[in-house]
XYZ file of C-alpha atoms in Angstrom:
692
model
C 0.000 0.000 0.000
C 1.431 3.372 -0.948
C 1.985 6.183 1.461
C -0.761 8.144 -0.285
C -3.167 5.263 0.256
C -2.358 5.176 3.963
C -3.105 8.867 4.262
C -6.300 8.498 2.248
C -7.531 5.760 4.594
C -6.739 8.016 7.565
C -8.759 10.827 5.985
C -11.691 8.501 5.293
C -11.672 7.288 8.879
C -11.816 10.878 10.073
C -15.095 11.330 8.183
C -16.897 8.991 10.569
C -17.269 10.790 13.909
C -19.622 8.100 15.150
C -16.856 5.522 15.121
C -14.690 7.878 17.147
C -17.491 8.427 19.562
C -17.772 4.690 20.094
C -14.009 4.177 20.384
C -12.772 3.248 23.821
C -9.519 3.306 25.768
C -8.605 -0.086 27.174
C -6.097 -0.038 30.029
C -3.413 -2.641 30.700
C -1.059 -2.755 33.681
C 0.798 -5.955 34.471
C 1.309 -4.717 38.031
C -2.386 -3.929 38.725
C -3.375 -5.782 41.940
C -7.102 -5.543 41.077
C -7.438 -6.389 37.396
C -10.804 -5.977 35.773
C -12.421 -5.136 32.463
C -9.771 -2.575 31.525
C -12.049 0.461 31.578
C -9.650 2.461 33.786
C -6.221 2.172 35.310
C -7.824 0.883 38.478
C -9.495 -1.928 36.539
C -6.687 -2.437 34.022
C -6.049 -5.805 32.471
C -2.851 -7.470 33.583
C -2.795 -9.518 30.365
C -2.103 -7.609 27.163
C -3.368 -10.556 25.100
C -6.728 -10.336 26.848
C -6.930 -6.605 26.156
C -6.157 -7.142 22.477
C -8.890 -9.728 22.221
C -11.354 -7.304 23.798
C -10.410 -4.324 21.614
C -12.617 -3.207 18.743
C -12.058 -1.063 15.656
C -10.921 2.434 16.608
C -10.071 1.557 20.203
C -6.825 2.480 21.898
C -5.009 0.091 24.178
C -2.878 1.884 26.779
C -0.160 -0.280 28.297
C 1.706 0.645 31.471
C 5.363 -0.031 32.005
C 6.516 -3.568 32.634
C 7.270 -6.755 30.716
C 4.501 -8.612 28.892
C 4.546 -12.113 27.394
C 2.089 -13.383 24.748
C 1.348 -16.491 26.839
C 2.013 -18.073 30.191
C 2.387 -21.426 28.476
C 5.146 -22.827 26.280
C 3.102 -22.500 23.078
C 5.590 -20.957 20.632
C 2.829 -19.960 18.235
C 1.414 -17.623 20.884
C 1.665 -14.003 19.764
C 0.212 -10.599 20.569
C -2.391 -10.698 17.794
C -3.890 -7.564 16.275
C -6.575 -8.456 13.762
C -8.707 -5.333 13.883
C -8.014 -1.664 13.195
C -7.157 -0.483 16.688
C -3.945 0.966 18.154
C -1.686 -0.071 21.005
C 0.413 2.412 22.982
C 3.076 1.689 25.585
C 5.053 3.929 27.925
C 2.491 4.822 30.620
C 3.121 4.913 34.352
C -0.486 4.009 35.112
C -1.900 7.434 36.040
C -2.256 9.284 32.735
C -5.532 10.645 31.425
C -4.167 11.900 28.112
C -2.105 10.092 25.515
C 0.275 13.048 25.382
C 1.132 12.604 29.067
C 2.978 9.313 28.639
C 6.784 9.113 28.562
C 7.963 5.901 26.964
C 11.616 6.648 27.703
C 10.960 6.685 31.476
C 8.337 3.954 31.449
C 9.831 1.087 29.448
C 7.145 -1.231 28.199
C 8.562 -4.543 26.967
C 6.845 -7.118 24.764
C 8.951 -10.245 25.126
C 8.853 -13.586 23.362
C 10.979 -15.222 26.080
C 8.306 -17.716 27.137
C 9.185 -21.089 28.564
C 12.664 -21.220 30.057
C 13.875 -17.682 30.637
C 16.902 -16.743 28.519
C 16.567 -19.935 26.457
C 15.767 -18.700 22.948
C 15.009 -22.201 21.667
C 11.527 -22.165 23.219
C 10.692 -18.509 22.537
C 7.624 -17.337 20.620
C 7.939 -17.467 16.856
C 6.454 -13.951 16.545
C 6.118 -11.555 19.455
C 3.504 -9.386 17.653
C 1.355 -10.349 14.672
C -0.816 -7.973 12.648
C -3.089 -10.082 10.455
C -5.862 -9.043 8.067
C -6.736 -6.003 10.151
C -7.561 -3.789 7.187
C -5.765 -0.641 8.336
C -5.651 1.948 11.087
C -3.363 0.076 13.482
C -0.522 1.813 15.347
C 1.955 0.053 17.610
C 3.746 2.789 19.513
C 6.156 3.036 22.437
C 7.318 -0.557 22.996
C 10.503 -2.554 23.228
C 9.843 -5.733 21.268
C 12.386 -8.450 21.905
C 13.311 -12.113 22.081
C 11.164 -13.413 19.205
C 12.565 -16.504 17.462
C 10.919 -17.183 14.084
C 12.834 -20.344 13.303
C 10.167 -22.927 12.505
C 11.747 -25.798 10.492
C 15.023 -23.875 10.252
C 17.652 -24.773 9.164
C 16.182 -27.945 7.673
C 13.704 -25.983 5.576
C 13.504 -22.369 4.581
C 10.109 -22.493 2.927
C 8.245 -19.304 3.764
C 5.685 -19.660 6.529
C 4.230 -17.401 9.205
C 6.365 -18.913 11.953
C 9.733 -18.339 10.345
C 9.278 -14.644 9.732
C 9.830 -11.668 11.991
C 10.641 -12.731 15.474
C 9.592 -9.161 16.398
C 6.572 -7.908 14.417
C 4.895 -9.813 11.564
C 2.470 -7.870 9.346
C 0.840 -10.586 7.239
C -1.962 -10.403 4.668
C -3.633 -13.464 3.225
C -5.537 -13.856 -0.016
C -7.759 -10.845 -0.866
C -6.999 -9.263 2.481
C -5.252 -6.116 3.666
C -2.926 -5.886 6.628
C -1.411 -2.546 7.548
C 0.269 -1.180 10.622
C 2.350 1.757 11.758
C 5.186 0.713 14.071
C 6.281 3.933 15.751
C 8.778 4.784 18.509
C 9.585 1.142 19.090
C 12.841 -0.653 19.800
C 13.194 -4.067 18.154
C 16.112 -5.883 19.705
C 17.499 -9.404 19.912
C 14.936 -10.985 17.588
C 15.491 -13.744 15.027
C 13.523 -14.725 11.962
C 14.484 -16.718 8.918
C 12.854 -13.936 6.900
C 13.290 -10.729 8.851
C 14.608 -10.584 12.382
C 12.843 -7.421 13.583
C 9.866 -6.848 11.268
C 8.453 -8.769 8.317
C 5.795 -7.371 5.989
C 4.324 -10.388 4.169
C 1.732 -10.496 1.367
C 0.715 -14.052 0.438
C -1.588 -15.255 -2.329
C -3.938 -13.560 -4.747
C -5.031 -10.038 -3.930
C -3.111 -9.854 -0.683
C -1.843 -6.451 0.305
C 0.514 -5.922 3.225
C 1.762 -2.507 4.220
C 4.133 -1.505 6.959
C 5.035 2.002 8.075
C 8.064 2.028 10.337
C 8.677 5.378 12.048
C 11.193 6.440 14.701
C 12.166 2.834 15.408
C 15.446 1.304 16.580
C 16.464 -2.054 15.066
C 19.375 -3.414 17.061
C 21.102 -6.800 17.338
C 18.463 -8.588 15.292
C 19.508 -11.591 13.200
C 17.998 -13.494 10.296
C 18.808 -15.766 7.442
C 17.838 -12.847 5.186
C 16.775 -9.355 6.259
C 18.330 -8.963 9.678
C 16.296 -5.887 10.584
C 13.372 -5.876 8.165
C 12.101 -8.260 5.504
C 9.398 -7.395 2.960
C 7.921 -10.370 1.080
C 5.412 -10.474 -1.755
C 4.624 -14.025 -2.828
C 2.140 -15.250 -5.415
C 0.926 -18.782 -4.883
C -1.482 -20.764 -7.043
C -3.144 -17.865 -8.862
C -2.535 -15.474 -11.705
C -3.769 -12.635 -9.523
C -1.127 -10.399 -8.012
C 0.056 -9.744 -4.523
C 1.600 -6.563 -3.207
C 3.663 -5.512 -0.254
C 4.942 -2.049 0.544
C 6.882 -0.578 3.395
C 7.821 2.954 4.363
C 10.798 3.340 6.676
C 11.382 6.806 8.049
C 13.596 8.235 10.804
C 14.662 4.769 11.905
C 18.009 3.454 13.133
C 19.473 0.075 12.146
C 22.430 -0.857 14.318
C 24.392 -4.107 14.361
C 21.868 -6.339 12.608
C 23.153 -9.411 10.777
C 21.996 -11.859 8.115
C 23.436 -13.944 5.323
C 21.682 -11.659 2.858
C 20.628 -8.102 3.576
C 22.000 -7.568 7.060
C 19.547 -4.700 7.615
C 16.852 -5.165 4.955
C 15.772 -7.756 2.401
C 12.936 -7.402 -0.107
C 11.686 -10.599 -1.766
C 9.364 -10.211 -4.752
C 8.482 -13.733 -5.946
C 5.944 -14.249 -8.709
C 6.340 -17.992 -8.239
C 5.810 -18.446 -11.974
C 2.019 -18.216 -11.619
C 1.286 -14.552 -11.068
C 2.703 -11.128 -10.429
C 4.360 -10.017 -7.281
C 4.918 -6.300 -6.748
C 6.861 -4.781 -3.930
C 7.879 -1.234 -3.025
C 10.185 -0.072 -0.269
C 10.813 3.567 0.582
C 13.498 4.568 3.063
C 13.750 8.204 4.077
C 15.986 9.918 6.596
C 17.223 6.817 8.371
C 20.580 5.738 9.765
C 22.288 2.374 9.211
C 25.419 1.596 11.202
C 27.546 -1.500 11.655
C 25.302 -3.747 9.559
C 27.616 -6.018 7.510
C 27.436 -6.055 3.730
C 25.247 -6.280 1.888
C 23.113 -3.940 3.959
C 20.140 -3.924 1.534
C 19.246 -6.970 -0.605
C 16.805 -6.677 -3.508
C 15.696 -10.200 -4.429
C 13.463 -10.346 -7.534
C 12.545 -13.777 -8.852
C 10.004 -15.681 -10.913
C 8.443 -12.585 -12.423
C 8.354 -10.535 -9.255
C 9.410 -6.871 -9.259
C 10.704 -4.749 -6.416
C 11.299 -1.003 -6.335
C 13.527 0.408 -3.602
C 14.031 4.151 -3.159
C 16.392 5.436 -0.479
C 16.596 9.189 0.203
C 18.409 11.366 2.760
C 19.794 8.287 4.483
C 23.164 7.439 6.050
C 24.625 3.955 5.611
C 27.965 3.814 7.388
C 30.328 1.241 8.797
C 32.925 1.546 11.573
C 36.303 2.199 10.038
C 35.099 4.251 7.082
C 34.048 3.631 3.514
C 33.879 0.181 1.932
C 35.276 -0.720 -1.457
C 32.088 -2.572 -2.429
C 28.457 -1.577 -2.707
C 26.137 -1.580 0.286
C 23.481 -3.383 -1.779
C 23.055 -6.714 -3.528
C 20.706 -8.083 -6.179
C 18.280 -5.836 -8.024
C 18.507 -2.066 -8.289
C 18.321 0.302 -5.350
C 17.762 3.974 -6.124
C 19.772 6.262 -3.852
C 19.106 9.995 -3.685
C 21.141 12.434 -1.577
C 22.520 9.763 0.721
C 25.798 9.427 2.604
C 26.971 5.912 1.814
C 29.907 3.970 3.182
C 31.285 3.179 -0.249
C 34.531 4.162 -1.930
C 32.567 5.239 -5.015
C 28.996 6.230 -4.113
C 26.231 6.589 -6.723
C 25.776 9.885 -8.505
C 24.183 12.470 -6.245
C 25.431 10.821 -3.055
C 28.471 11.382 -0.860
C 30.774 9.180 1.189
C 31.919 11.568 3.909
C 32.201 10.707 7.585
C 28.776 11.638 9.010
C 30.392 12.515 12.352
C 28.012 10.784 14.748
C 28.279 11.973 18.340
C 28.931 8.527 19.859
C 28.042 5.569 17.633
C 29.651 3.069 20.025
C 27.213 4.327 22.655
C 24.230 4.196 20.255
C 24.134 7.985 19.901
C 23.696 8.565 16.190
C 22.948 12.247 16.461
C 25.114 14.372 14.198
C 27.868 16.505 15.616
C 27.335 20.243 15.132
C 29.736 20.344 12.197
C 28.624 17.175 10.442
C 28.631 17.506 6.636
C 25.251 15.719 6.630
C 23.478 18.626 8.324
C 21.280 20.535 5.845
C 22.531 18.178 3.106
C 19.236 16.511 2.182
C 16.644 16.995 -0.496
C 12.928 17.642 -0.247
C 10.720 14.577 0.185
C 7.146 13.907 1.311
C 7.400 12.573 4.845
C 4.880 10.518 6.787
C 5.988 12.239 9.980
C 7.623 15.624 10.165
C 9.639 14.743 13.255
C 12.971 12.996 13.598
C 13.879 9.942 15.672
C 13.978 12.028 18.865
C 10.724 13.856 18.107
C 12.397 17.069 16.982
C 10.774 18.914 14.086
C 12.105 18.688 10.582
C 13.428 20.968 9.015
C 15.552 23.060 11.407
C 18.094 24.562 9.046
C 18.187 25.553 5.398
C 17.408 21.979 4.313
C 16.582 18.611 5.823
C 19.433 16.668 7.440
C 20.560 13.224 6.386
C 19.886 10.353 8.758
C 17.451 9.704 11.579
C 18.157 12.910 13.499
C 17.484 16.517 12.655
C 20.064 18.807 14.205
C 20.018 22.492 14.832
C 23.363 23.343 13.358
C 25.247 25.774 15.578
C 27.538 27.753 13.334
C 30.011 30.202 14.761
C 29.485 33.648 13.232
C 32.016 34.640 10.635
C 34.660 37.215 11.314
C 34.502 40.499 9.447
C 36.304 40.785 6.161
C 39.424 42.895 6.519
C 41.572 45.042 4.250
C 45.225 45.347 5.260
C 47.569 47.634 3.359
C 51.344 47.637 3.574
C 54.126 49.397 1.722
C 56.689 47.453 -0.233
C 59.644 46.182 1.808
C 58.072 47.335 5.052
C 58.431 45.236 8.189
C 55.192 43.421 9.130
C 54.092 41.057 11.861
C 51.736 38.090 11.633
C 48.146 38.865 10.610
C 45.972 39.508 13.620
C 42.235 38.902 13.964
C 40.141 39.006 17.101
C 38.316 35.691 17.433
C 38.192 32.283 19.116
C 40.289 29.317 17.938
C 41.285 30.946 14.667
C 42.265 28.827 11.683
C 44.007 30.332 8.649
C 43.636 29.111 5.071
C 45.134 29.997 1.706
C 41.979 29.174 -0.287
C 38.283 29.974 -0.021
C 37.382 26.288 0.256
C 39.149 23.065 1.099
C 42.554 22.636 2.618
C 43.558 22.312 6.227
C 43.481 25.309 8.515
C 46.577 26.443 10.399
C 46.338 27.945 13.858
C 49.488 29.990 13.201
C 48.686 33.285 11.524
C 50.658 33.965 8.312
C 53.201 36.759 7.954
C 52.661 38.482 4.596
C 55.657 39.064 2.327
C 56.145 42.698 1.318
C 58.893 42.211 -1.257
C 56.615 42.260 -4.301
C 53.763 44.743 -4.861
C 50.332 43.185 -5.367
C 47.303 41.731 -3.553
C 47.076 38.444 -1.647
C 43.892 37.083 -0.035
C 44.062 35.044 3.149
C 41.101 33.288 4.778
C 40.338 32.890 8.461
C 37.659 31.174 10.561
C 36.809 31.008 14.226
C 35.103 28.302 16.256
C 33.083 28.826 19.409
C 33.148 26.035 22.012
C 30.488 23.462 21.158
C 29.805 25.004 17.754
C 31.128 24.300 14.296
C 33.616 26.350 12.374
C 32.468 29.670 11.014
C 32.414 30.591 7.332
C 35.723 31.868 6.080
C 36.329 35.593 6.223
C 38.789 37.223 3.871
C 41.822 39.213 4.855
C 42.941 41.081 1.756
C 46.562 42.141 1.999
C 47.696 44.771 -0.497
C 51.384 45.589 -0.918
C 51.715 49.045 -2.474
C 54.868 49.930 -4.423
C 57.137 52.524 -2.881
C 57.824 55.666 -4.963
C 61.255 56.362 -6.401
C 63.591 58.451 -4.238
C 63.464 62.205 -4.912
C 65.803 63.609 -7.547
C 68.872 65.312 -6.041
C 72.184 66.885 -7.064
C 75.305 67.566 -4.960
C 75.794 71.122 -3.696
C 79.083 73.025 -3.147
C 79.733 76.123 -1.110
C 82.822 78.116 -0.237
C 83.814 78.566 3.325
C 81.751 81.227 5.043
C 79.680 81.822 1.960
C 75.930 82.351 2.205
C 74.005 79.051 1.683
C 70.392 78.580 0.647
C 67.828 75.879 1.576
C 68.472 72.521 -0.027
C 66.043 71.367 -2.709
C 65.085 68.120 -4.467
C 62.566 66.964 -7.061
C 59.603 65.201 -5.416
C 56.366 65.615 -3.434
C 55.607 65.426 0.267
C 59.334 65.372 1.042
C 60.937 64.922 4.453
C 64.547 65.766 5.279
C 66.930 63.808 7.509
C 70.505 63.988 8.728
C 70.948 60.201 8.783
C 70.414 57.555 6.076
C 67.987 55.587 8.306
C 65.948 56.236 11.410
C 65.285 59.536 13.013
C 62.421 61.903 12.401
C 62.134 63.796 9.161
C 61.273 67.432 8.772
C 59.115 68.808 5.968
C 61.350 71.945 5.996
C 64.487 71.650 3.899
C 67.671 72.487 5.844
C 70.070 75.373 5.072
C 73.661 74.115 5.268
C 76.264 75.820 7.443
C 79.420 77.108 5.641
C 81.477 77.952 8.705
C 83.484 74.739 8.515
C 85.133 73.240 5.461
C 84.275 69.654 4.529
C 81.437 67.506 3.128
C 78.127 66.926 4.942
C 75.466 64.410 3.770
C 71.788 65.246 3.959
C 68.915 62.827 3.104
C 65.453 63.274 1.696
C 62.525 60.966 0.882
C 59.078 61.477 -0.574
C 55.650 60.087 0.399
C 53.061 58.929 -2.133
C 49.935 61.068 -1.980
C 47.692 58.063 -2.812
C 48.868 55.282 -0.492
C 51.307 57.143 1.789
C 54.198 54.819 1.081
C 57.605 56.357 1.674
C 60.468 56.119 -0.787
C 64.025 55.241 0.014
C 66.109 58.228 1.081
C 68.151 60.051 -1.503
C 71.495 61.558 -0.416
C 72.578 65.145 -1.034
C 76.293 65.843 -0.406
C 77.030 69.444 0.586
C 80.725 70.389 0.218
C 82.156 73.499 1.890
C 85.536 74.294 0.264
C 88.441 76.430 1.690
C 89.309 79.702 -0.255
C 92.647 79.829 -2.073
C 95.212 82.504 -1.040
C 95.199 85.883 -2.731
C 97.322 86.123 -5.920
C 100.780 87.860 -5.928
C 100.964 91.173 -7.733
C 103.293 94.269 -7.920
C 102.079 97.815 -7.690
C 103.710 99.649 -10.652
C 104.622 103.355 -10.984
C 104.327 105.134 -14.294
C 105.329 108.582 -15.488
C 102.734 110.897 -16.737
C 101.638 110.102 -20.267
C 103.797 107.056 -20.472
C 102.147 104.096 -22.211
C 101.512 101.507 -19.451
C 101.116 97.751 -20.091
C 98.162 95.620 -18.777
C 98.466 94.803 -15.127
C 99.598 91.302 -14.175
C 99.465 89.003 -11.139
C 100.612 85.514 -10.270
C 97.640 83.130 -9.798
C 94.999 80.966 -11.517
C 91.670 81.993 -12.899
C 92.284 85.654 -12.115
C 89.461 88.132 -11.816
C 90.077 91.868 -11.820
C 87.970 94.381 -9.933
C 87.939 98.108 -9.497
C 86.807 97.893 -5.872
C 87.906 95.971 -2.837
C 84.468 94.329 -2.488
C 81.466 93.832 -4.649
C 81.253 94.307 -8.312
C 81.778 91.800 -11.061
C 85.270 90.608 -11.754
C 86.751 90.488 -15.242
C 89.164 87.820 -16.415
C 90.885 90.536 -18.556
C 93.595 92.478 -16.748
C 93.084 96.257 -16.931
C 95.618 98.662 -18.602
C 96.186 101.656 -16.350
C 95.743 105.193 -17.677
C 98.797 107.571 -17.301
C 97.199 110.769 -18.502
C 97.027 112.092 -14.998
C 99.296 111.887 -12.060
C 98.221 110.117 -8.910
C 97.428 106.620 -7.700
C 94.711 104.204 -8.791
C 93.862 100.948 -6.938
C 92.974 97.759 -8.818
C 92.080 94.440 -7.165
C 92.683 90.919 -8.316
C 91.596 87.449 -7.043
C 92.214 83.879 -8.090
C 89.777 80.898 -8.009
C 89.909 77.102 -7.704
C 86.108 76.860 -7.379
C 86.110 79.253 -4.520
C 87.356 82.814 -5.044
C 90.336 84.051 -3.012
C 90.630 87.357 -1.175
C 91.440 90.270 -3.463
C 95.004 91.622 -3.785
C 95.311 95.399 -3.970
C 97.393 96.613 -6.954
C 98.186 100.340 -6.641
C 99.178 102.055 -9.896
C 101.146 105.355 -9.398
C 101.487 107.983 -12.169
C 104.192 110.555 -11.351
C 104.923 113.911 -13.050
C 108.500 114.093 -14.620
C 111.225 116.185 -12.681
C 112.756 119.451 -14.049
C 115.890 119.175 -16.291
C 119.162 118.967 -14.368
C 121.420 122.061 -14.154
C 124.458 121.663 -16.287
C 127.559 123.673 -17.153
C 128.888 123.348 -20.655
C 132.692 123.094 -20.119
C 135.513 124.000 -22.540
C 138.653 121.912 -22.778
C 142.016 122.314 -24.606
C 142.948 119.972 -27.349
C 144.424 116.858 -26.077
C 144.003 117.909 -22.529
C 142.345 115.186 -20.418
C 138.786 116.176 -19.516
C 136.931 115.029 -16.431
C 133.553 113.307 -16.578
C 130.698 115.635 -17.159
C 128.699 116.753 -14.210
C 125.172 118.042 -13.683
C 123.100 119.007 -10.762
C 120.152 116.624 -10.312
C 118.943 113.248 -9.005
C 119.112 109.877 -10.695
C 120.823 111.363 -13.682
C 120.701 109.599 -17.038
C 123.079 110.614 -19.798
C 122.261 110.440 -23.500
C 124.191 111.110 -26.703
C 121.122 112.263 -28.632
C 118.484 114.870 -28.023
C 115.825 112.209 -28.127
C 115.562 108.497 -28.219
C 118.238 106.167 -27.266
C 119.011 104.617 -23.918
C 120.209 106.707 -21.029
C 123.201 105.709 -18.891
C 123.648 106.392 -15.240
C 127.399 106.902 -15.808
C 128.351 110.404 -16.748
C 130.394 110.466 -20.024
C 133.991 111.786 -20.197
C 134.367 114.067 -23.248
C 137.194 113.303 -25.687
C 139.712 116.224 -26.314
C 141.792 114.596 -28.968
């Protein structure tokens, strides 16, 4: 029966308020000292089998905590039989007035097949619970169902019969009949059946329809020849008419079930060569753990067909993924599942689901499990998970039996960090808890040590960082964008020279936003250019850098050498004296790169030596300097123009022939004697006239 059909039947039942009005609650309490007709807790049955026999369509049987056996005899065929459309609820403490008041976790209600010798499975009931030809509308809710041993004729014969199926719960429909039950919030443990250890849904003969809906159930430590946890059988016998069996499994857990085929589940569609046998199995949001391969077995034979759809389910084994498939036989359609296979089907993953404590039967997902919010949309029978929590709690449904409220640490803020080329930097620093650093937006392994960006090459590098709060999963990755800006070129400079004690001006360079220093590194720069001192000869280095107006990066410092040179000595020069109106030559001095001035200071020197004028008597001062890059002091050259003296006084003597004459004499100073009235060269020695 399809899930839609089950819901349709439920709707139809709701249209008959009279049947609800006639429905009764039948009370069962194995510890009741005054058992009666089961109309109240005070008159509760002590025998569950008696209450089931008394129940009618639409009734509810409320069962208080304790352990119940289907018989007090050793009859292995004894079973808790449900053959009408009524429901059975366990988990009461014996005082409740509302169904919602029960707490099955605190009031364990056990249906046990351990009749006969206690702890001897050989004499246990074949089937603890049997739902047979009830039509529909049956719910079995809140029980631990254990110790059934469906092993009739096994191992000598494995022919299908009611007593070798489902040591736990058998839902069986005979010819032209319907059997349907919802098994909800039950634990099926330590049961054996040749066909299905925990539950078997069995349609036999023409027109038989069997339908099981398994919700929020735990299947643990069940064993079988085939179908350790659940077996679904559709078998045609002796007729061309078809049979059909369907089962919905939702929010269930299968842990440590074993079988030779289908350790957790087997479906057996057998047309038997005489008719059709159709079987459907839907598994949604369930968890399978530690069930040996093959976990699911699809057995189609003799014209039978079986369709298995598995969605949002986790099938995982201790130790990680398996090399082989988790299925055997006919096709199984997986959609958005996490499967313990090396190569899962398309659309499925094989990542560790990260259960909280699978060894302790806690199959909840850890806060950071990759299976949280990893499912796809499906139509669910119940919108609660195994623990009763609502689905969906996040952005999508979770995989597996549990729905988890994923606690994600909030992401850090994205950051922009800017550095200048070749600057010294420390490790990146973010304020957060348990930071992890990555080099990519996804994947990789985080490092708790923050990176130190390199500043040698201009450009942009993106780092990624997360934080993790205690008890929460890792946050999304925030970006830390590190930009290394190029440094500008040093300012343009030229060396400067000054002469000792000369007047200096402020230094200058080509650049913007410049700062001046007296050392090549360190110190504090000044935006005001210095004016060098010229009081001491030598070379002094000054330094200047410039700052970019866009990113404020500072260039390397450029050096400006300021040289203060010593002046050369003044040139040597004679001060000449000229006679009035005598032609004078150009003045001369001993030195290099001479400059001639007409004043002791100021003026502009001329490299051409002046020629003094002699047209007037007196003195005239000229000045001359020499230069070797710096100009020397000026040498004073005094030119004197004197007036000529008066002619000496002479006496013209007369001598006798051949009489020796004395040298001529004259009255005067610095006498010069000539033999001609003009021209010639004077002699300081007075001539002696000849008298011969």
